[in-house]
mmCIF file of C-alpha atoms in Angstrom:
data_model
loop_
_atom_site.group_PDB
_atom_site.id
_atom_site.type_symbol
_atom_site.label_atom_id
_atom_site.label_comp_id
_atom_site.label_asym_id
_atom_site.label_seq_id
_atom_site.Cartn_x
_atom_site.Cartn_y
_atom_site.Cartn_z
ATOM 1 C CA MET A 16 51.923 -4.712 -24.069
ATOM 2 C CA ASP A 17 49.320 -6.960 -25.714
ATOM 3 C CA VAL A 18 46.074 -6.235 -23.823
ATOM 4 C CA ILE A 19 44.942 -3.413 -21.534
ATOM 5 C CA VAL A 20 42.673 -4.194 -18.582
ATOM 6 C CA ALA A 21 40.761 -1.106 -17.439
ATOM 7 C CA PHE A 22 38.888 -0.790 -14.144
ATOM 8 C CA GLU A 23 35.714 1.333 -14.008
ATOM 9 C CA ASN A 24 34.423 3.893 -16.497
ATOM 10 C CA GLN A 25 36.984 6.645 -16.046
ATOM 11 C CA THR A 26 39.933 4.337 -16.728
ATOM 12 C CA ALA A 27 38.132 2.631 -19.615
ATOM 13 C CA ARG A 28 37.447 6.020 -21.224
ATOM 14 C CA ALA A 29 41.118 6.934 -20.876
ATOM 15 C CA ALA A 30 42.154 3.645 -22.498
ATOM 16 C CA LYS A 31 39.716 4.183 -25.369
ATOM 17 C CA ALA A 32 41.088 7.678 -25.923
ATOM 18 C CA ALA A 33 44.684 6.438 -25.781
ATOM 19 C CA THR A 34 44.467 3.669 -28.374
ATOM 20 C CA SER A 35 42.252 2.291 -31.099
ATOM 21 C CA GLU A 36 44.567 -0.632 -31.797
ATOM 22 C CA LEU A 37 45.435 -2.359 -28.526
ATOM 23 C CA PRO A 38 42.616 -4.584 -27.199
ATOM 24 C CA VAL A 39 41.006 -3.304 -23.989
ATOM 25 C CA VAL A 40 39.077 -5.458 -21.521
ATOM 26 C CA PHE A 41 37.138 -3.315 -19.078
ATOM 27 C CA VAL A 42 35.738 -4.478 -15.754
ATOM 28 C CA HIS A 43 33.262 -3.041 -13.303
ATOM 29 C CA VAL A 44 31.936 -0.289 -15.579
ATOM 30 C CA THR A 45 28.407 1.087 -15.625
ATOM 31 C CA ASP A 46 26.417 1.193 -18.872
ATOM 32 C CA PRO A 47 29.267 1.050 -21.428
ATOM 33 C CA VAL A 48 26.903 1.859 -24.309
ATOM 34 C CA ALA A 49 25.700 5.118 -22.739
ATOM 35 C CA ASP A 50 29.309 5.957 -21.898
ATOM 36 C CA GLY A 51 30.353 5.514 -25.519
ATOM 37 C CA LEU A 52 32.747 2.676 -24.798
ATOM 38 C CA VAL A 53 31.047 0.181 -27.135
ATOM 39 C CA ASN A 54 28.463 0.250 -29.912
ATOM 40 C CA SER A 55 26.248 -2.378 -28.305
ATOM 41 C CA LEU A 56 26.477 -5.112 -25.695
ATOM 42 C CA SER A 57 26.180 -7.977 -28.170
ATOM 43 C CA ARG A 58 28.505 -6.489 -30.819
ATOM 44 C CA PRO A 59 30.884 -4.071 -29.096
ATOM 45 C CA GLY A 60 32.772 -3.028 -32.218
ATOM 46 C CA GLY A 61 36.114 -1.307 -31.932
ATOM 47 C CA ASN A 62 38.814 -2.527 -29.585
ATOM 48 C CA LEU A 63 36.924 -2.647 -26.252
ATOM 49 C CA THR A 64 34.829 -5.266 -24.526
ATOM 50 C CA GLY A 65 34.432 -6.535 -20.989
ATOM 51 C CA PHE A 66 32.146 -6.783 -17.984
ATOM 52 C CA ALA A 67 29.574 -4.266 -16.862
ATOM 53 C CA GLY A 68 27.233 -3.617 -13.994
ATOM 54 C CA LEU A 69 23.831 -3.201 -15.583
ATOM 55 C CA GLY A 70 20.280 -3.752 -14.426
ATOM 56 C CA ASP A 71 19.094 -2.470 -11.063
ATOM 57 C CA VAL A 72 22.369 -2.336 -9.103
ATOM 58 C CA PRO A 73 21.988 1.312 -7.966
ATOM 59 C CA ALA A 74 18.383 0.620 -6.959
ATOM 60 C CA LYS A 75 19.459 -2.429 -4.974
ATOM 61 C CA ARG A 76 22.123 -0.317 -3.281
ATOM 62 C CA LEU A 77 19.475 2.137 -2.098
ATOM 63 C CA GLU A 78 17.218 -0.703 -0.953
ATOM 64 C CA LEU A 79 20.012 -2.189 1.152
ATOM 65 C CA PHE A 80 20.709 1.254 2.597
ATOM 66 C CA LYS A 81 17.098 1.470 3.736
ATOM 67 C CA GLU A 82 17.214 -2.010 5.256
ATOM 68 C CA LEU A 83 20.376 -1.255 7.214
ATOM 69 C CA VAL A 84 19.198 2.198 8.337
ATOM 70 C CA PRO A 85 15.471 1.776 9.141
ATOM 71 C CA ARG A 86 15.135 5.443 10.175
ATOM 72 C CA LEU A 87 16.139 6.503 6.654
ATOM 73 C CA ARG A 88 13.521 8.864 5.211
ATOM 74 C CA ARG A 89 15.449 11.617 3.421
ATOM 75 C CA VAL A 90 18.602 10.932 1.398
ATOM 76 C CA LEU A 91 21.156 13.384 0.044
ATOM 77 C CA VAL A 92 22.080 12.172 -3.455
ATOM 78 C CA LEU A 93 25.384 13.503 -4.786
ATOM 79 C CA ILE A 94 25.632 13.535 -8.569
ATOM 80 C CA GLU A 95 28.195 14.731 -11.066
ATOM 81 C CA LEU A 96 26.451 15.371 -14.364
ATOM 82 C CA GLN A 97 29.780 15.529 -16.198
ATOM 83 C CA ASP A 98 29.997 11.776 -15.598
ATOM 84 C CA PRO A 99 28.266 10.176 -18.643
ATOM 85 C CA VAL A 100 26.833 7.264 -16.635
ATOM 86 C CA THR A 101 25.218 9.467 -14.004
ATOM 87 C CA ARG A 102 21.956 9.958 -15.917
ATOM 88 C CA ARG A 103 21.086 6.267 -15.895
ATOM 89 C CA VAL A 104 22.131 5.807 -12.272
ATOM 90 C CA ARG A 105 20.078 8.848 -11.335
ATOM 91 C CA GLU A 106 16.969 7.474 -13.068
ATOM 92 C CA GLU A 107 17.273 4.120 -11.316
ATOM 93 C CA VAL A 108 17.804 5.732 -7.919
ATOM 94 C CA GLU A 109 14.796 8.010 -8.422
ATOM 95 C CA ARG A 110 12.562 5.033 -9.276
ATOM 96 C CA ALA A 111 13.848 3.103 -6.280
ATOM 97 C CA GLY A 112 13.404 6.109 -4.009
ATOM 98 C CA ALA A 113 9.774 6.445 -5.026
ATOM 99 C CA ALA A 114 9.144 2.733 -4.434
ATOM 100 C CA LEU A 115 10.802 2.913 -1.012
ATOM 101 C CA LYS A 116 8.929 6.124 -0.156
ATOM 102 C CA LEU A 117 12.180 8.017 0.346
ATOM 103 C CA ARG A 118 12.616 11.731 -0.257
ATOM 104 C CA LEU A 119 15.695 12.287 -2.398
ATOM 105 C CA VAL A 120 17.559 15.572 -2.059
ATOM 106 C CA GLU A 121 19.644 15.734 -5.219
ATOM 107 C CA ARG A 122 22.662 18.003 -5.420
ATOM 108 C CA GLU A 123 25.018 18.368 -8.368
ATOM 109 C CA VAL A 124 28.677 18.642 -7.385
ATOM 110 C CA SER A 125 31.789 18.741 -9.524
ATOM 111 C CA TYR A 126 34.355 20.581 -7.425
ATOM 112 C CA GLU A 127 35.478 20.760 -3.803
ATOM 113 C CA ALA A 128 33.833 24.046 -2.883
ATOM 114 C CA ALA A 129 30.474 22.825 -4.205
ATOM 115 C CA ILE A 130 30.630 19.721 -2.025
ATOM 116 C CA GLU A 131 31.518 21.758 1.037
ATOM 117 C CA GLY A 132 28.692 24.151 0.240
ATOM 118 C CA VAL A 133 26.132 21.342 0.006
ATOM 119 C CA PHE A 134 26.995 19.984 3.436
ATOM 120 C CA ARG A 135 27.285 23.431 4.958
ATOM 121 C CA SER A 136 23.784 24.326 3.751
ATOM 122 C CA LEU A 137 22.157 21.220 5.233
ATOM 123 C CA LYS A 138 19.855 21.992 8.125
ATOM 124 C CA GLN A 139 19.804 19.732 11.178
ATOM 125 C CA GLY A 140 17.692 16.689 10.343
ATOM 126 C CA GLU A 141 17.229 17.674 6.692
ATOM 127 C CA VAL A 142 18.642 14.339 5.513
ATOM 128 C CA ASP A 143 19.267 10.984 7.192
ATOM 129 C CA GLY A 144 21.956 9.628 4.886
ATOM 130 C CA VAL A 145 24.143 10.205 1.827
ATOM 131 C CA PHE A 146 24.023 8.286 -1.466
ATOM 132 C CA VAL A 147 26.944 8.857 -3.850
ATOM 133 C CA ALA A 148 25.491 8.321 -7.315
ATOM 134 C CA SER A 149 28.470 9.180 -9.537
ATOM 135 C CA PRO A 150 31.458 6.789 -9.685
ATOM 136 C CA ASN A 151 33.845 9.610 -10.610
ATOM 137 C CA LEU A 152 33.360 11.225 -7.210
ATOM 138 C CA TYR A 153 35.324 8.401 -5.572
ATOM 139 C CA SER A 154 38.599 9.106 -7.318
ATOM 140 C CA LYS A 155 38.260 12.864 -6.894
ATOM 141 C CA PHE A 156 36.557 13.605 -3.592
ATOM 142 C CA SER A 157 36.031 10.475 -1.488
ATOM 143 C CA SER A 158 38.060 11.684 1.509
ATOM 144 C CA LEU A 159 36.318 15.057 1.563
ATOM 145 C CA ILE A 160 32.801 13.609 1.221
ATOM 146 C CA LEU A 161 33.423 10.998 3.894
ATOM 147 C CA ARG A 162 34.795 13.582 6.311
ATOM 148 C CA LEU A 163 31.838 15.914 5.821
ATOM 149 C CA ALA A 164 29.321 13.077 6.189
ATOM 150 C CA SER A 165 31.064 11.846 9.330
ATOM 151 C CA GLU A 166 31.039 15.314 10.871
ATOM 152 C CA ARG A 167 27.266 15.343 10.519
ATOM 153 C CA ARG A 168 26.938 11.705 11.592
ATOM 154 C CA LEU A 169 25.335 10.777 8.290
ATOM 155 C CA PRO A 170 25.657 7.187 7.024
ATOM 156 C CA LEU A 171 26.956 6.957 3.470
ATOM 157 C CA VAL A 172 26.525 4.367 0.724
ATOM 158 C CA SER A 173 28.328 4.091 -2.583
ATOM 159 C CA HIS A 174 29.232 1.737 -5.406
ATOM 160 C CA TRP A 175 32.736 0.748 -4.376
ATOM 161 C CA LYS A 176 34.113 -0.944 -1.287
ATOM 162 C CA GLY A 177 36.998 1.520 -1.269
ATOM 163 C CA TRP A 178 34.535 3.967 0.273
ATOM 164 C CA VAL A 179 33.735 1.448 3.039
ATOM 165 C CA GLU A 180 37.406 0.908 3.757
ATOM 166 C CA GLN A 181 37.657 4.659 4.342
ATOM 167 C CA GLY A 182 34.622 4.796 6.642
ATOM 168 C CA ALA A 183 31.416 4.637 4.574
ATOM 169 C CA LEU A 184 28.640 2.466 5.964
ATOM 170 C CA LEU A 185 28.163 0.138 3.012
ATOM 171 C CA SER A 186 28.797 -0.573 -0.641
ATOM 172 C CA TYR A 187 27.143 -2.951 -3.079
ATOM 173 C CA SER A 188 28.813 -3.820 -6.357
ATOM 174 C CA GLY A 189 30.231 -6.585 -8.492
ATOM 175 C CA ASN A 190 32.445 -9.138 -6.773
ATOM 176 C CA LEU A 191 35.973 -8.187 -7.807
ATOM 177 C CA ARG A 192 37.416 -11.682 -7.456
ATOM 178 C CA SER A 193 34.755 -13.104 -9.766
ATOM 179 C CA VAL A 194 35.119 -10.241 -12.231
ATOM 180 C CA GLY A 195 38.893 -10.675 -12.254
ATOM 181 C CA GLY A 196 38.534 -14.302 -13.258
ATOM 182 C CA ASP A 197 36.090 -13.399 -16.021
ATOM 183 C CA ALA A 198 38.427 -10.699 -17.315
ATOM 184 C CA ALA A 199 41.336 -13.141 -17.354
ATOM 185 C CA ARG A 200 39.323 -15.508 -19.546
ATOM 186 C CA TYR A 201 38.581 -12.717 -22.021
ATOM 187 C CA VAL A 202 42.243 -11.711 -22.065
ATOM 188 C CA ASP A 203 43.159 -15.328 -22.787
ATOM 189 C CA LYS A 204 40.720 -15.462 -25.699
ATOM 190 C CA ILE A 205 42.124 -12.244 -27.153
ATOM 191 C CA LEU A 206 45.707 -13.482 -26.839
ATOM 192 C CA LYS A 207 44.616 -16.580 -28.748
ATOM 193 C CA GLY A 208 43.249 -14.492 -31.602
ATOM 194 C CA ALA A 209 39.741 -13.369 -30.675
ATOM 195 C CA LYS A 210 38.792 -9.771 -31.431
ATOM 196 C CA PRO A 211 37.171 -7.555 -28.761
ATOM 197 C CA ALA A 212 34.641 -6.419 -31.363
ATOM 198 C CA ASP A 213 33.297 -9.981 -31.495
ATOM 199 C CA LEU A 214 33.233 -10.696 -27.763
ATOM 200 C CA PRO A 215 29.921 -9.560 -26.217
ATOM 201 C CA VAL A 216 29.926 -7.383 -23.131
ATOM 202 C CA GLN A 217 28.897 -9.564 -20.200
ATOM 203 C CA GLU A 218 26.761 -8.463 -17.284
ATOM 204 C CA LEU A 219 28.193 -8.939 -13.807
ATOM 205 C CA SER A 220 26.581 -11.973 -12.195
ATOM 206 C CA ARG A 221 28.075 -11.966 -8.693
ATOM 207 C CA PHE A 222 27.816 -9.092 -6.261
ATOM 208 C CA GLU A 223 29.131 -8.289 -2.826
ATOM 209 C CA LEU A 224 27.693 -6.274 0.023
ATOM 210 C CA VAL A 225 30.412 -4.722 2.193
ATOM 211 C CA ILE A 226 29.518 -3.168 5.556
ATOM 212 C CA ASN A 227 31.801 -1.221 7.868
ATOM 213 C CA LEU A 228 30.794 -2.533 11.287
ATOM 214 C CA LYS A 229 32.821 0.110 13.108
ATOM 215 C CA THR A 230 30.906 2.849 11.297
ATOM 216 C CA ALA A 231 27.594 1.083 11.918
ATOM 217 C CA LYS A 232 28.335 0.901 15.634
ATOM 218 C CA ALA A 233 29.415 4.555 15.791
ATOM 219 C CA LEU A 234 26.212 5.640 14.071
ATOM 220 C CA GLY A 235 24.143 3.627 16.516
#
């Protein structure tokens, strides 16, 4: 093995913990500096570099949610504070919520019973939709969260189209085909002698909005 390609923050953290020698190119991560993956975007240092979703992506996700669901007024925001990138995502979503005049109902969840408890405690009409703010929740609890949201007929938005394929209303994130090509170019440079420490972390430039039309129709 000459180069590791790691997808999203959780996998990139695992790769960083596993080796300090093999080069790692990460893709589709959020705020790699805050997550401790690199020292800075311009000079990563260490053995990791790659492509990150920065800027106002979570805010744009909430804006698109509001456009697609005009009746949206109150949004349940699921966060996992153990996820290092959650703080920044949370801040961006809160700013966007204020600008969109949305009431955000934030709930911290990190285990199955907590998620079930959040949905069980919701009163009829208390929220109009669900925003999953923490990427780690996909790998751990996506099926559970989607089932509970569906039972209450609540549209759901998240960062990754895998949620949409399972029944979420929409996702907005970096275009994986474009990111894959970018990652391949960085891998090629590393195989030709470049060091990850000297390759700046690049911001994702192409994004994709994925909508589940079946879910949209079912929600009316």
